[in-house]
Amino acid sequence: MKKEVKIAIVGAGVSGLIAAQVLEFRGYSPSIYEASDRAGGRVKTDVVNGYQLDHGFQVLLDAYPVARNYLDYTALDLTKFLPGATLFKNGRQVTLGDPLRNLSLLLPTLSSGIGTFGDKWKIFKLNRELKNKAIESIFRETEISTLDYLKVKGFSDEIIKDFFQPFFSGIFLEPNLDTSSRMFQFVYKMFGTGSAVLPKAGIEAIPKQLVSKLSKTNFVYNTKIESCTDGKLIFKDGSKVLVDYTIIATEASHLVPNLRNQEQPWKSCETLYFTTKTKIIKKPLIGLITDTDALINNIFYHSSLPMVNSGEENLLSITVVKSHQMSEEELVKAVRAELASLCSINDITFLKRYHIKRALPELSNIQYDMAPSETRLTSKTFLAGDQLLNGSLNAAMLSGERAANAVIEAINESIVS
Ligand SMILES: Cc1cc2nc3c(=O)[nH]c(=O)nc-3n(C[C@H](O)[C@H](O)[C@H](O)COP(=O)(O)OP(=O)(O)OC[C@H]3O[C@@H](n4cnc5c(N)ncnc54)[C@H](O)[C@@H]3O)c2cc1C
């Protein structure tokens, strides 16, 4: 009987895949309608000239509570970043890290000359405070900007400019640290209690693993849904399919008529990949550009981590968060000039650029979790997607789980009544 309940999921991103998994686990066989030709949504990896290129520099934080429930970390063959960063400042390259978690970072951190002794003590104190603070408490707090939060915590302007600003701008994809202090605390806690990791086959290994766990879900690719009304999905050619329940696992404003004026604003970024014979950061550490006028936010040698497709030379990614009006050619030229002047990196060959216009949702009043009932838009339509909570893989997974549970509750209610 459960098999006869028609459940449609719009979008095969991480949130849609988790919704399908929860539904399958409870005996249902949903159909996923996906506009593109693949599952994974924003989580994508290409192989170009033998190099594996993620669409945007993204990492999994292995302490994410929901990711731990849904992902088989061993099968993902995860590889770890070191807990720290290499900073490029005034022609110098210095390393700042958490020596308590990796002893090799002790000496470079102490001799870095970045921030005051008080700053380093406050970083240690914040680690301890957030480790002991429940996620629910973090998300109950009044939101201020991350920048204001750091100031309230007493960090010096120097450590904010040289470390926090470039590091968290690359995560939040905005240069000014306007992002909510709740998100800052959550991400800081995740970094403090676990590691930033990547599957050796690239970030897309995550949705590929989620797809491999689905056996009763029907995937319908290359099928864009034009609109959803209660119980009805309408396709581009005007044809329609009747369903009992729909989970819209993507931004819903373009799909649901009465949400049309609630369009979600998005933050964008660009990732440029270069190949190079030399590598000036030997360890798996992200490189941060501290010059606030620079276009480049961060650099990372992917070849400092083991990869399945590792090409012949080193692979270097450059992330740009600031907006600009340059053509690709002008951008590559500007990035080359900055790499040469700020990092002394010269011998590079341009490989590919990704401009991700809808990378992270721009959110105020961000949440960690929601009740299943809050995902319910109408009697038959439910919502999922990271934009409902906070822009992260953890949020995408949690929203998918909550929406699937809400559908199951609705089915159970309809049986009782
Ligand atoms: C550059 C970048 C860096 C990031 N860095 C991190 C990071 O370091 N750590 C982290 O935790 N998260 C990071 N994220 C965020 C993370 O990737 C997202 O939170 C997550 O992938 C969102 O999944 P989703 O299912 O909510 O949405 P999406 O991945 O956007 O999935 C939505 C799906 O719906 C499909 N779709 C849309 N409209 C329709 C339609 N009308 N009909 C049919 N299908 C439709 C789309 O094609 C897509 O496949 C990053 C994202 C980007 C882009």
Coordinates of C-alpha atoms and ligand atoms in Angstrom, one line a residue:
M1 CA 0.0 0.0 0.0
K2 CA 2.9 2.4 0.8
K3 CA 4.1 1.8 -2.7
E4 CA 1.0 3.3 -4.1
V5 CA 1.5 6.6 -2.4
K6 CA 2.9 8.9 -5.1
I7 CA 5.6 11.1 -3.7
A8 CA 7.5 13.5 -5.9
I9 CA 10.7 15.2 -5.0
V10 CA 11.7 18.2 -7.1
G11 CA 15.5 18.4 -7.2
A12 CA 18.2 15.7 -6.8
G13 CA 20.5 17.9 -4.6
V14 CA 21.7 16.6 -1.2
S15 CA 18.4 17.6 0.5
G16 CA 16.3 15.8 -2.1
L17 CA 18.5 12.7 -1.9
I18 CA 18.2 12.6 1.9
A19 CA 14.4 13.0 1.7
A20 CA 14.3 10.0 -0.7
Q21 CA 16.5 8.0 1.6
V22 CA 14.2 8.6 4.6
L23 CA 11.1 7.8 2.6
E24 CA 12.6 4.6 1.2
F25 CA 13.6 3.6 4.7
R26 CA 9.9 3.9 5.7
G27 CA 8.8 1.8 2.8
Y28 CA 7.9 4.4 0.2
S29 CA 9.2 4.6 -3.4
P30 CA 9.4 8.3 -4.4
S31 CA 10.2 9.8 -7.8
I32 CA 12.9 12.5 -8.1
Y33 CA 12.5 15.1 -10.9
E34 CA 15.8 16.8 -11.6
A35 CA 16.3 19.6 -14.1
S36 CA 19.9 18.6 -14.9
D37 CA 21.3 15.3 -16.1
R38 CA 22.8 14.3 -12.8
A39 CA 22.2 14.1 -9.0
G40 CA 24.1 16.3 -6.5
G41 CA 22.9 19.8 -7.3
R42 CA 25.6 22.3 -6.1
V43 CA 27.9 19.4 -5.2
K44 CA 29.7 18.6 -8.4
T45 CA 33.2 17.4 -9.5
D46 CA 34.5 17.4 -13.1
V47 CA 37.5 15.6 -14.4
V48 CA 39.4 17.9 -16.8
N49 CA 42.7 16.9 -18.4
G50 CA 43.1 14.3 -15.7
Y51 CA 42.5 16.7 -12.8
Q52 CA 39.5 16.6 -10.6
L53 CA 37.9 20.0 -10.2
D54 CA 35.1 20.7 -7.7
H55 CA 32.5 23.3 -8.7
G56 CA 33.7 25.8 -6.1
F57 CA 36.1 25.0 -3.3
Q58 CA 34.0 23.2 -0.7
V59 CA 34.7 21.0 2.2
L60 CA 32.8 18.6 4.4
L61 CA 33.2 19.3 8.1
D62 CA 33.2 15.7 9.5
A63 CA 31.7 16.9 12.8
Y64 CA 28.5 17.9 11.1
P65 CA 26.0 15.9 13.3
V66 CA 23.6 15.0 10.5
A67 CA 26.3 14.2 7.9
R68 CA 27.6 11.6 10.4
N69 CA 24.2 9.9 10.4
Y70 CA 23.9 9.7 6.6
L71 CA 27.4 9.4 5.2
D72 CA 29.7 6.4 5.4
Y73 CA 32.9 8.3 6.0
T74 CA 35.1 5.2 5.6
A75 CA 33.6 4.4 2.1
L76 CA 34.0 8.1 1.1
D77 CA 37.8 7.6 1.6
L78 CA 38.1 11.0 3.3
T79 CA 41.3 13.0 3.4
K80 CA 42.0 15.7 6.0
F81 CA 43.1 19.3 5.9
L82 CA 45.4 20.5 8.6
P83 CA 43.6 22.7 11.3
G84 CA 45.1 26.1 10.3
A85 CA 46.0 28.3 7.4
T86 CA 49.0 29.9 5.7
L87 CA 48.7 33.6 5.5
F88 CA 50.3 35.8 2.9
K89 CA 51.1 39.2 4.4
N90 CA 53.4 42.0 3.1
G91 CA 55.4 39.5 1.0
R92 CA 55.7 37.1 3.9
Q93 CA 54.2 33.6 4.2
V94 CA 53.3 32.6 7.8
T95 CA 51.4 29.7 9.2
L96 CA 48.7 29.9 11.9
G97 CA 47.1 26.7 13.3
D98 CA 45.8 24.8 16.2
P99 CA 48.9 23.3 17.8
L100 CA 46.8 21.3 20.3
R101 CA 45.5 19.3 17.4
N102 CA 48.6 19.2 15.2
L103 CA 51.9 19.7 17.0
S104 CA 53.7 20.6 13.7
L105 CA 51.8 23.8 13.8
L106 CA 53.1 24.9 17.3
L107 CA 56.3 26.5 16.2
P108 CA 55.1 28.3 13.1
T109 CA 52.0 29.6 15.1
L110 CA 54.1 31.0 17.9
S111 CA 56.6 32.6 15.6
S112 CA 54.0 33.8 13.1
G113 CA 53.9 37.4 14.4
I114 CA 50.2 37.4 13.5
G115 CA 47.9 38.8 16.3
T116 CA 48.8 39.4 19.9
F117 CA 49.4 36.8 22.6
G118 CA 46.0 37.8 23.8
D119 CA 44.5 36.9 20.5
K120 CA 46.0 33.5 20.6
W121 CA 44.6 33.0 24.1
K122 CA 41.2 34.2 23.0
I123 CA 41.2 31.7 20.1
F124 CA 42.0 28.9 22.5
K125 CA 39.2 30.2 24.9
L126 CA 36.7 30.4 22.1
N127 CA 37.5 26.9 21.0
R128 CA 36.8 25.7 24.5
E129 CA 33.7 27.8 24.9
L130 CA 32.1 26.6 21.7
K131 CA 33.1 23.0 22.1
N132 CA 31.0 23.0 25.3
K133 CA 28.2 25.0 23.9
A134 CA 25.2 23.1 22.6
I135 CA 24.3 23.8 18.9
E136 CA 20.7 24.6 20.1
S137 CA 22.1 27.3 22.4
I138 CA 24.2 28.8 19.5
F139 CA 21.1 29.1 17.4
R140 CA 19.0 30.5 20.2
E141 CA 21.3 33.5 20.6
T142 CA 20.5 37.0 19.2
E143 CA 22.1 37.3 15.8
I144 CA 24.7 40.0 15.2
S145 CA 27.2 40.1 12.4
T146 CA 30.3 37.9 12.6
L147 CA 32.5 41.0 12.5
D148 CA 30.6 42.5 15.5
Y149 CA 30.8 39.2 17.4
L150 CA 34.6 39.0 17.0
K151 CA 34.9 42.6 18.2
V152 CA 32.7 41.8 21.2
K153 CA 34.9 38.9 22.0
G154 CA 37.8 41.3 22.1
F155 CA 39.9 40.2 19.2
S156 CA 42.4 42.7 17.8
D157 CA 41.7 44.5 14.5
E158 CA 44.9 42.8 13.2
I159 CA 43.9 39.2 13.9
I160 CA 40.4 40.0 12.5
K161 CA 41.9 41.4 9.3
D162 CA 44.7 38.9 8.9
F163 CA 42.9 35.7 9.8
F164 CA 39.2 35.8 10.6
Q165 CA 38.2 38.0 7.7
P166 CA 39.9 36.0 4.9
F167 CA 39.2 32.6 6.4
F168 CA 35.5 33.1 7.0
S169 CA 34.9 35.2 3.9
G170 CA 36.0 32.1 2.0
I171 CA 33.4 30.0 3.9
F172 CA 30.6 32.5 4.0
L173 CA 31.3 33.8 0.4
E174 CA 31.1 37.4 1.4
P175 CA 34.0 39.7 2.1
N176 CA 32.7 41.8 5.0
L177 CA 31.7 39.1 7.6
D178 CA 28.1 40.3 7.6
T179 CA 27.0 36.7 8.1
S180 CA 25.2 35.8 11.3
S181 CA 27.2 35.2 14.4
R182 CA 25.1 32.0 14.8
M183 CA 26.7 30.6 11.6
F184 CA 30.1 31.7 12.7
Q185 CA 29.8 29.9 16.0
F186 CA 28.4 26.8 14.4
V187 CA 31.2 26.6 11.8
Y188 CA 33.9 27.4 14.4
K189 CA 32.5 24.7 16.6
M190 CA 32.5 22.2 13.8
F191 CA 36.1 23.1 12.9
G192 CA 37.1 22.8 16.6
T193 CA 35.5 19.4 17.2
G194 CA 36.4 17.8 13.9
S195 CA 38.3 18.3 10.7
A196 CA 37.7 19.8 7.2
V197 CA 37.8 16.8 4.9
L198 CA 37.3 15.9 1.2
P199 CA 36.6 12.6 -0.4
K200 CA 39.7 11.5 -2.4
A201 CA 37.4 11.3 -5.5
G202 CA 36.2 14.9 -5.0
I203 CA 33.2 16.5 -3.3
E204 CA 30.7 14.8 -5.7
A205 CA 31.5 11.5 -4.1
I206 CA 29.1 12.6 -1.4
P207 CA 25.9 12.7 -3.5
K208 CA 27.2 9.7 -5.5
Q209 CA 27.2 7.7 -2.2
L210 CA 23.7 9.0 -1.3
V211 CA 22.4 7.9 -4.8
S212 CA 24.0 4.5 -4.3
K213 CA 22.0 4.0 -1.2
L214 CA 18.7 4.4 -3.0
S215 CA 17.1 1.3 -4.6
K216 CA 13.4 2.2 -4.7
T217 CA 13.6 5.8 -5.9
N218 CA 12.8 6.6 -9.5
F219 CA 15.1 9.2 -11.0
V220 CA 13.7 11.4 -13.8
Y221 CA 16.6 13.5 -15.1
N222 CA 16.6 16.4 -17.6
T223 CA 13.1 17.3 -16.4
K224 CA 12.5 20.8 -15.2
I225 CA 9.3 21.3 -13.2
E226 CA 7.7 24.6 -14.2
S227 CA 5.2 24.8 -11.4
C228 CA 3.7 22.9 -8.5
T229 CA 0.2 23.2 -7.3
D230 CA -1.3 21.0 -4.6
G231 CA -1.0 17.5 -6.0
K232 CA 0.1 18.5 -9.5
L233 CA 3.5 18.9 -11.1
I234 CA 3.5 20.8 -14.4
F235 CA 6.3 20.3 -16.9
K236 CA 7.8 22.6 -19.4
D237 CA 5.8 21.2 -22.3
G238 CA 2.6 21.8 -20.4
S239 CA 2.1 18.2 -19.5
K240 CA 1.4 17.3 -15.9
V241 CA 1.6 14.5 -13.4
L242 CA -0.7 14.0 -10.4
V243 CA 0.9 13.1 -7.1
D244 CA -0.2 12.7 -3.6
Y245 CA 2.7 14.7 -2.0
T246 CA 5.5 16.8 -3.3
I247 CA 8.7 17.8 -1.6
I248 CA 10.3 20.8 -3.3
A249 CA 14.0 20.3 -2.5
T250 CA 15.2 23.6 -4.1
E251 CA 14.2 27.2 -3.9
A252 CA 10.5 27.2 -4.3
S253 CA 9.7 30.7 -5.3
H254 CA 9.8 30.1 -9.0
L255 CA 7.6 27.0 -8.7
V256 CA 4.8 27.9 -6.4
P257 CA 2.5 30.7 -7.6
N258 CA 1.9 32.3 -4.1
L259 CA 5.7 32.4 -3.3
R260 CA 6.6 34.3 -6.5
N261 CA 7.5 37.5 -4.6
Q262 CA 9.7 35.7 -2.1
E263 CA 12.7 35.1 -4.3
Q264 CA 15.8 33.9 -2.4
P265 CA 18.9 36.1 -2.7
W266 CA 22.1 34.2 -3.4
K267 CA 25.8 34.7 -2.8
S268 CA 28.2 33.9 -5.6
C269 CA 31.8 33.0 -6.0
E270 CA 34.4 32.1 -8.6
T271 CA 36.9 29.3 -8.5
L272 CA 39.8 29.3 -11.0
Y273 CA 42.0 26.3 -11.4
F274 CA 45.6 26.4 -12.5
T275 CA 48.2 23.7 -12.9
T276 CA 51.8 24.3 -11.8
K277 CA 55.1 22.5 -11.4
T278 CA 55.9 24.0 -8.0
K279 CA 54.0 24.2 -4.8
I280 CA 54.7 26.9 -2.2
I281 CA 52.5 25.5 0.5
K282 CA 53.7 21.9 1.1
K283 CA 51.1 20.9 3.8
P284 CA 47.3 20.6 3.2
L285 CA 46.7 24.1 4.5
I286 CA 44.5 26.8 2.9
G287 CA 46.4 29.9 1.8
L288 CA 44.7 33.2 2.8
I289 CA 45.4 36.6 1.2
T290 CA 45.4 39.2 4.0
D291 CA 45.5 42.3 1.7
T292 CA 41.9 43.6 1.8
D293 CA 42.2 45.3 -1.6
A294 CA 43.1 41.9 -3.3
L295 CA 40.6 40.1 -5.5
I296 CA 41.8 36.7 -4.4
N297 CA 40.4 35.4 -1.1
N298 CA 42.2 32.1 -0.8
I299 CA 44.4 29.6 -2.6
F300 CA 44.7 25.9 -2.1
Y301 CA 47.0 23.2 -3.6
H302 CA 44.6 20.3 -4.1
S303 CA 47.7 18.2 -4.8
S304 CA 48.7 18.6 -1.1
L305 CA 45.9 16.0 -0.5
P306 CA 45.7 12.6 -2.1
M307 CA 43.3 12.6 -5.0
V308 CA 42.0 9.9 -7.3
N309 CA 42.5 12.0 -10.4
S310 CA 45.6 14.0 -9.6
G311 CA 46.9 15.0 -13.1
E312 CA 50.6 15.3 -13.9
E313 CA 51.4 18.6 -12.1
N314 CA 50.1 20.3 -9.0
L315 CA 46.6 21.6 -9.0
L316 CA 46.0 25.0 -7.5
S317 CA 42.6 26.6 -6.9
I318 CA 41.9 30.3 -6.4
T319 CA 38.7 31.5 -4.9
V320 CA 37.3 35.0 -5.6
V321 CA 34.5 36.2 -3.5
K322 CA 34.4 39.9 -4.3
S323 CA 32.1 40.9 -7.2
H324 CA 33.7 42.6 -10.3
Q325 CA 32.9 43.4 -13.9
M326 CA 35.9 41.7 -15.6
S327 CA 35.7 39.3 -18.4
E328 CA 37.2 35.8 -17.9
E329 CA 40.4 36.9 -19.7
E330 CA 40.7 40.0 -17.6
L331 CA 40.0 38.1 -14.4
V332 CA 42.7 35.4 -15.2
K333 CA 45.2 38.2 -15.9
A334 CA 44.4 40.0 -12.6
V335 CA 44.6 36.8 -10.6
R336 CA 48.0 35.9 -12.2
A337 CA 49.3 39.4 -11.3
E338 CA 48.1 39.0 -7.7
L339 CA 49.5 35.5 -7.3
A340 CA 52.9 36.9 -8.6
S341 CA 53.0 40.0 -6.4
L342 CA 51.4 38.6 -3.2
C343 CA 52.4 35.0 -3.2
S344 CA 55.4 34.8 -5.6
I345 CA 53.6 32.2 -7.6
N346 CA 54.5 32.6 -11.3
D347 CA 54.7 29.3 -13.2
I348 CA 51.0 28.6 -13.6
T349 CA 48.8 27.4 -16.5
F350 CA 45.2 28.3 -16.5
L351 CA 42.9 25.3 -16.6
K352 CA 39.3 26.3 -15.9
R353 CA 37.1 28.8 -14.2
Y354 CA 33.7 28.2 -12.5
H355 CA 31.5 31.1 -11.8
I356 CA 28.8 29.9 -9.4
K357 CA 26.1 32.5 -9.3
R358 CA 23.9 30.7 -6.8
A359 CA 26.5 29.3 -4.4
L360 CA 25.0 30.0 -0.9
P361 CA 21.7 31.4 0.1
E362 CA 21.9 34.9 1.7
L363 CA 19.9 34.4 4.9
S364 CA 18.9 36.3 7.9
N365 CA 17.5 34.6 11.0
I366 CA 19.4 31.4 10.3
Q367 CA 18.3 28.2 12.0
Y368 CA 19.9 24.9 12.7
D369 CA 16.8 22.8 12.7
M370 CA 13.0 23.0 12.2
A371 CA 10.0 20.9 13.1
P372 CA 8.8 18.6 10.3
S373 CA 5.5 20.5 10.3
E374 CA 7.4 23.8 9.5
T375 CA 8.4 22.3 6.1
R376 CA 4.7 22.0 5.2
L377 CA 3.7 24.7 2.7
T378 CA 0.2 23.4 1.8
S379 CA -1.6 20.2 2.6
K380 CA 0.3 18.3 -0.1
T381 CA 3.4 20.4 -0.7
F382 CA 6.5 20.4 1.5
L383 CA 9.8 22.2 1.3
A384 CA 13.5 21.2 1.7
G385 CA 16.8 22.7 0.9
D386 CA 19.7 24.5 2.7
Q387 CA 18.0 27.9 2.2
L388 CA 15.4 26.9 4.9
L389 CA 18.1 26.6 7.6
N390 CA 21.6 27.7 6.9
G391 CA 23.8 27.3 3.8
S392 CA 25.6 24.0 4.5
L393 CA 25.6 20.3 3.6
N394 CA 24.4 19.6 7.2
A395 CA 21.4 22.0 6.7
A396 CA 20.5 20.4 3.3
M397 CA 20.5 17.0 4.9
L398 CA 18.5 18.0 7.9
S399 CA 15.9 19.8 5.8
G400 CA 15.5 16.8 3.6
E401 CA 15.0 14.5 6.6
R402 CA 12.5 16.9 8.2
A403 CA 10.5 17.2 4.9
A404 CA 10.3 13.5 4.4
N405 CA 9.2 13.0 8.0
A406 CA 6.5 15.6 7.5
V407 CA 5.2 13.8 4.5
I408 CA 5.1 10.5 6.4
E409 CA 3.2 12.3 9.2
A410 CA 0.7 13.7 6.7
I411 CA 0.2 10.2 5.2
N412 CA -0.4 8.8 8.7
E413 CA -2.9 11.5 9.5
S414 CA -4.8 10.9 6.3
I415 CA -5.0 7.1 7.2
V416 CA -6.4 7.9 10.7
S417 CA -8.9 10.5 9.5
Ligands
LIG1 C1 31.0 27.1 -4.1 C2 30.3 26.5 -3.0 C3 30.9 26.2 -1.8 C4 30.3 25.6 -0.7 N1 31.0 25.3 0.4 C5 30.5 24.5 1.3 C6 31.3 24.0 2.4 O1 32.5 24.1 2.4 N2 30.6 23.2 3.3 C7 29.3 23.0 3.3 O2 28.8 22.3 4.2 N3 28.5 23.5 2.3 C8 29.1 24.2 1.3 N4 28.3 24.6 0.2 C9 26.9 24.4 0.3 C10 26.3 23.1 -0.1 O3 26.9 22.7 -1.3 C11 24.8 23.2 -0.2 O4 24.4 23.5 1.1 C12 24.1 21.9 -0.6 O5 24.7 21.3 -1.7 C13 22.6 22.3 -0.9 O6 21.9 21.2 -1.3 P1 20.3 21.4 -1.7 O7 19.8 20.1 -2.0 O8 19.7 22.2 -0.6 O9 20.3 22.3 -3.0 P2 20.9 22.1 -4.5 O10 22.3 21.5 -4.4 O11 20.9 23.5 -5.1 O12 19.9 21.2 -5.2 C14 18.8 21.6 -5.8 C15 18.5 20.7 -7.1 O13 17.3 21.0 -7.6 C16 17.3 21.1 -9.0 N5 16.2 21.9 -9.5 C17 16.1 23.3 -9.3 N6 15.0 23.7 -9.8 C18 14.4 22.7 -10.4 C19 13.2 22.5 -11.1 N7 12.4 23.5 -11.4 N8 12.8 21.2 -11.6 C20 13.7 20.2 -11.3 N9 14.8 20.3 -10.6 C21 15.2 21.5 -10.2 C22 18.7 21.6 -9.3 O14 19.2 21.3 -10.6 C23 19.5 20.9 -8.2 O15 20.0 19.7 -8.6 C24 28.9 25.2 -0.8 C25 28.2 25.5 -2.0 C26 28.9 26.1 -3.1 C27 28.2 26.2 -4.4

